[in-house]
Amino acid sequence: MTLYILLALLNGTVIGTSRAINGRLSVEAGPFKASLWNHVVGFLFLSLLLLALGDWRFQAVPAPPLAAYLGGFFGALFVAVNSYVFPRLGAMNAALLVISGQMIAAVLMDYRNQGVAPSPIRCLGVAIVLLGIYLTRVSKSAPKKDKAP
């Protein structure tokens, strides 16, 4: 379990770094072109990785529901929107808002799939993250006191 937690944390840092890089590219090229470049490079990376692993063959898969292919659409949209907002909101706000959105969606999906209302602890976790975003914005707008000599 510890390995999975570390991998998830590492993945979070990779995602944050990726958003920063795409945000920079978005400023120069626009969010949709930045997203396209992101996916072209990702396609090349995965193609080379599958070739190196010798797992390039696509086997017949059972017919997945058509909606299963929408992940690519949402992934591309996610990258484009994130590339657009990242340089405008800043790394901290953009990351926290994305994580908050993911947490809210996860709570709603768990509710839908499991039919059980989210626990107060889960709701509190989402509220704490949203409060953190609010507090970072309030602390930025608060007037700074001059230091006495």
PDB file of C-alpha atoms in Angstrom, residues 11-121:
ATOM      1  CA  ASN A  11       2.219  11.126 -10.090  1.00  0.00           C
ATOM      2  CA  GLY A  12       0.815  14.273  -8.541  1.00  0.00           C
ATOM      3  CA  THR A  13       4.188  15.985  -8.864  1.00  0.00           C
ATOM      4  CA  VAL A  14       4.453  14.829 -12.471  1.00  0.00           C
ATOM      5  CA  ILE A  15       0.987  16.189 -13.204  1.00  0.00           C
ATOM      6  CA  GLY A  16       1.837  19.501 -11.553  1.00  0.00           C
ATOM      7  CA  THR A  17       5.034  19.760 -13.568  1.00  0.00           C
ATOM      8  CA  SER A  18       3.209  18.816 -16.740  1.00  0.00           C
ATOM      9  CA  ARG A  19       0.589  21.531 -16.113  1.00  0.00           C
ATOM     10  CA  ALA A  20       3.299  24.134 -15.625  1.00  0.00           C
ATOM     11  CA  ILE A  21       5.022  23.139 -18.853  1.00  0.00           C
ATOM     12  CA  ASN A  22       1.750  23.070 -20.797  1.00  0.00           C
ATOM     13  CA  GLY A  23       0.708  26.373 -19.285  1.00  0.00           C
ATOM     14  CA  ARG A  24       3.909  27.939 -20.553  1.00  0.00           C
ATOM     15  CA  LEU A  25       3.348  26.431 -24.005  1.00  0.00           C
ATOM     16  CA  SER A  26      -0.247  27.641 -23.909  1.00  0.00           C
ATOM     17  CA  VAL A  27       0.884  31.229 -23.396  1.00  0.00           C
ATOM     18  CA  GLU A  28       2.961  30.961 -26.570  1.00  0.00           C
ATOM     19  CA  ALA A  29       0.794  28.719 -28.743  1.00  0.00           C
ATOM     20  CA  GLY A  30      -2.723  28.813 -27.258  1.00  0.00           C
ATOM     21  CA  PRO A  31      -4.440  26.180 -25.112  1.00  0.00           C
ATOM     22  CA  PHE A  32      -5.679  23.901 -27.880  1.00  0.00           C
ATOM     23  CA  LYS A  33      -2.372  23.794 -29.742  1.00  0.00           C
ATOM     24  CA  ALA A  34      -0.603  23.198 -26.434  1.00  0.00           C
ATOM     25  CA  SER A  35      -3.015  20.347 -25.741  1.00  0.00           C
ATOM     26  CA  LEU A  36      -2.435  18.929 -29.216  1.00  0.00           C
ATOM     27  CA  TRP A  37       1.342  19.007 -28.740  1.00  0.00           C
ATOM     28  CA  ASN A  38       0.915  17.405 -25.340  1.00  0.00           C
ATOM     29  CA  HIS A  39      -0.984  14.500 -26.866  1.00  0.00           C
ATOM     30  CA  VAL A  40       1.322  14.135 -29.877  1.00  0.00           C
ATOM     31  CA  VAL A  41       4.342  13.864 -27.584  1.00  0.00           C
ATOM     32  CA  GLY A  42       2.400  11.537 -25.294  1.00  0.00           C
ATOM     33  CA  PHE A  43       1.434   9.361 -28.255  1.00  0.00           C
ATOM     34  CA  LEU A  44       5.055   9.123 -29.363  1.00  0.00           C
ATOM     35  CA  PHE A  45       6.182   8.334 -25.807  1.00  0.00           C
ATOM     36  CA  LEU A  46       3.608   5.582 -25.352  1.00  0.00           C
ATOM     37  CA  SER A  47       4.311   4.167 -28.821  1.00  0.00           C
ATOM     38  CA  LEU A  48       8.015   3.896 -28.054  1.00  0.00           C
ATOM     39  CA  LEU A  49       7.313   2.465 -24.606  1.00  0.00           C
ATOM     40  CA  LEU A  50       4.997  -0.214 -26.016  1.00  0.00           C
ATOM     41  CA  LEU A  51       7.581  -1.049 -28.691  1.00  0.00           C
ATOM     42  CA  ALA A  52      10.307  -1.329 -26.056  1.00  0.00           C
ATOM     43  CA  LEU A  53       8.096  -3.558 -23.924  1.00  0.00           C
ATOM     44  CA  GLY A  54       7.202  -5.711 -26.936  1.00  0.00           C
ATOM     45  CA  ASP A  55       3.523  -5.184 -26.222  1.00  0.00           C
ATOM     46  CA  TRP A  56       2.542  -3.350 -29.362  1.00  0.00           C
ATOM     47  CA  ARG A  57      -0.015  -5.892 -30.517  1.00  0.00           C
ATOM     48  CA  PHE A  58      -3.617  -4.923 -30.009  1.00  0.00           C
ATOM     49  CA  GLN A  59      -5.732  -7.877 -29.133  1.00  0.00           C
ATOM     50  CA  ALA A  60      -9.394  -8.108 -29.769  1.00  0.00           C
ATOM     51  CA  VAL A  61     -11.134  -6.703 -26.766  1.00  0.00           C
ATOM     52  CA  PRO A  62     -14.687  -7.289 -25.807  1.00  0.00           C
ATOM     53  CA  ALA A  63     -16.860  -4.518 -27.145  1.00  0.00           C
ATOM     54  CA  PRO A  64     -16.590  -1.774 -24.553  1.00  0.00           C
ATOM     55  CA  PRO A  65     -19.445   0.664 -24.274  1.00  0.00           C
ATOM     56  CA  LEU A  66     -19.073   3.592 -26.644  1.00  0.00           C
ATOM     57  CA  ALA A  67     -18.802   5.965 -23.694  1.00  0.00           C
ATOM     58  CA  ALA A  68     -15.561   4.217 -22.689  1.00  0.00           C
ATOM     59  CA  TYR A  69     -13.808   6.001 -25.537  1.00  0.00           C
ATOM     60  CA  LEU A  70     -14.772   9.430 -24.237  1.00  0.00           C
ATOM     61  CA  GLY A  71     -11.799   9.355 -21.878  1.00  0.00           C
ATOM     62  CA  GLY A  72      -9.574  10.660 -24.668  1.00  0.00           C
ATOM     63  CA  PHE A  73     -11.960  13.535 -25.294  1.00  0.00           C
ATOM     64  CA  PHE A  74     -12.074  14.463 -21.618  1.00  0.00           C
ATOM     65  CA  GLY A  75      -8.316  14.058 -21.316  1.00  0.00           C
ATOM     66  CA  ALA A  76      -7.674  16.425 -24.223  1.00  0.00           C
ATOM     67  CA  LEU A  77     -10.213  18.915 -22.882  1.00  0.00           C
ATOM     68  CA  PHE A  78      -8.647  18.684 -19.423  1.00  0.00           C
ATOM     69  CA  VAL A  79      -5.193  19.450 -20.802  1.00  0.00           C
ATOM     70  CA  ALA A  80      -6.468  22.352 -22.920  1.00  0.00           C
ATOM     71  CA  VAL A  81      -8.472  23.964 -20.113  1.00  0.00           C
ATOM     72  CA  ASN A  82      -5.703  23.414 -17.607  1.00  0.00           C
ATOM     73  CA  SER A  83      -3.158  24.906 -20.000  1.00  0.00           C
ATOM     74  CA  TYR A  84      -5.384  27.953 -20.309  1.00  0.00           C
ATOM     75  CA  VAL A  85      -6.073  28.556 -16.607  1.00  0.00           C
ATOM     76  CA  PHE A  86      -2.707  27.523 -15.154  1.00  0.00           C
ATOM     77  CA  PRO A  87      -0.741  30.652 -16.144  1.00  0.00           C
ATOM     78  CA  ARG A  88      -3.708  32.883 -15.289  1.00  0.00           C
ATOM     79  CA  LEU A  89      -4.556  31.500 -11.846  1.00  0.00           C
ATOM     80  CA  GLY A  90      -1.101  30.452 -10.755  1.00  0.00           C
ATOM     81  CA  ALA A  91       0.173  26.993  -9.936  1.00  0.00           C
ATOM     82  CA  MET A  92      -1.257  26.789  -6.415  1.00  0.00           C
ATOM     83  CA  ASN A  93      -4.783  27.968  -7.214  1.00  0.00           C
ATOM     84  CA  ALA A  94      -5.035  25.974 -10.426  1.00  0.00           C
ATOM     85  CA  ALA A  95      -3.801  22.792  -8.761  1.00  0.00           C
ATOM     86  CA  LEU A  96      -6.093  23.177  -5.752  1.00  0.00           C
ATOM     87  CA  LEU A  97      -9.123  23.955  -7.895  1.00  0.00           C
ATOM     88  CA  VAL A  98      -8.440  20.945 -10.122  1.00  0.00           C
ATOM     89  CA  ILE A  99      -8.012  18.722  -7.083  1.00  0.00           C
ATOM     90  CA  SER A 100     -11.203  20.152  -5.567  1.00  0.00           C
ATOM     91  CA  GLY A 101     -13.117  19.441  -8.747  1.00  0.00           C
ATOM     92  CA  GLN A 102     -11.747  15.912  -8.792  1.00  0.00           C
ATOM     93  CA  MET A 103     -12.733  15.394  -5.160  1.00  0.00           C
ATOM     94  CA  ILE A 104     -16.278  16.659  -5.760  1.00  0.00           C
ATOM     95  CA  ALA A 105     -16.614  14.447  -8.846  1.00  0.00           C
ATOM     96  CA  ALA A 106     -15.250  11.451  -6.931  1.00  0.00           C
ATOM     97  CA  VAL A 107     -17.728  11.940  -4.105  1.00  0.00           C
ATOM     98  CA  LEU A 108     -20.606  12.211  -6.597  1.00  0.00           C
ATOM     99  CA  MET A 109     -19.425   9.160  -8.583  1.00  0.00           C
ATOM    100  CA  ASP A 110     -19.070   7.087  -5.427  1.00  0.00           C
ATOM    101  CA  TYR A 111     -22.567   8.177  -4.417  1.00  0.00           C
ATOM    102  CA  ARG A 112     -23.941   7.240  -7.833  1.00  0.00           C
ATOM    103  CA  ASN A 113     -22.102   3.928  -8.119  1.00  0.00           C
ATOM    104  CA  GLN A 114     -22.447   2.768  -4.530  1.00  0.00           C
ATOM    105  CA  GLY A 115     -25.782   4.374  -3.713  1.00  0.00           C
ATOM    106  CA  VAL A 116     -24.449   5.536  -0.361  1.00  0.00           C
ATOM    107  CA  ALA A 117     -24.348   9.159   0.679  1.00  0.00           C
ATOM    108  CA  PRO A 118     -20.828  10.486   1.238  1.00  0.00           C
ATOM    109  CA  SER A 119     -19.675  10.358   4.818  1.00  0.00           C
ATOM    110  CA  PRO A 120     -19.317  13.586   6.775  1.00  0.00           C
ATOM    111  CA  ILE A 121     -15.546  13.021   6.833  1.00  0.00           C
TER     112      ILE A 121
END
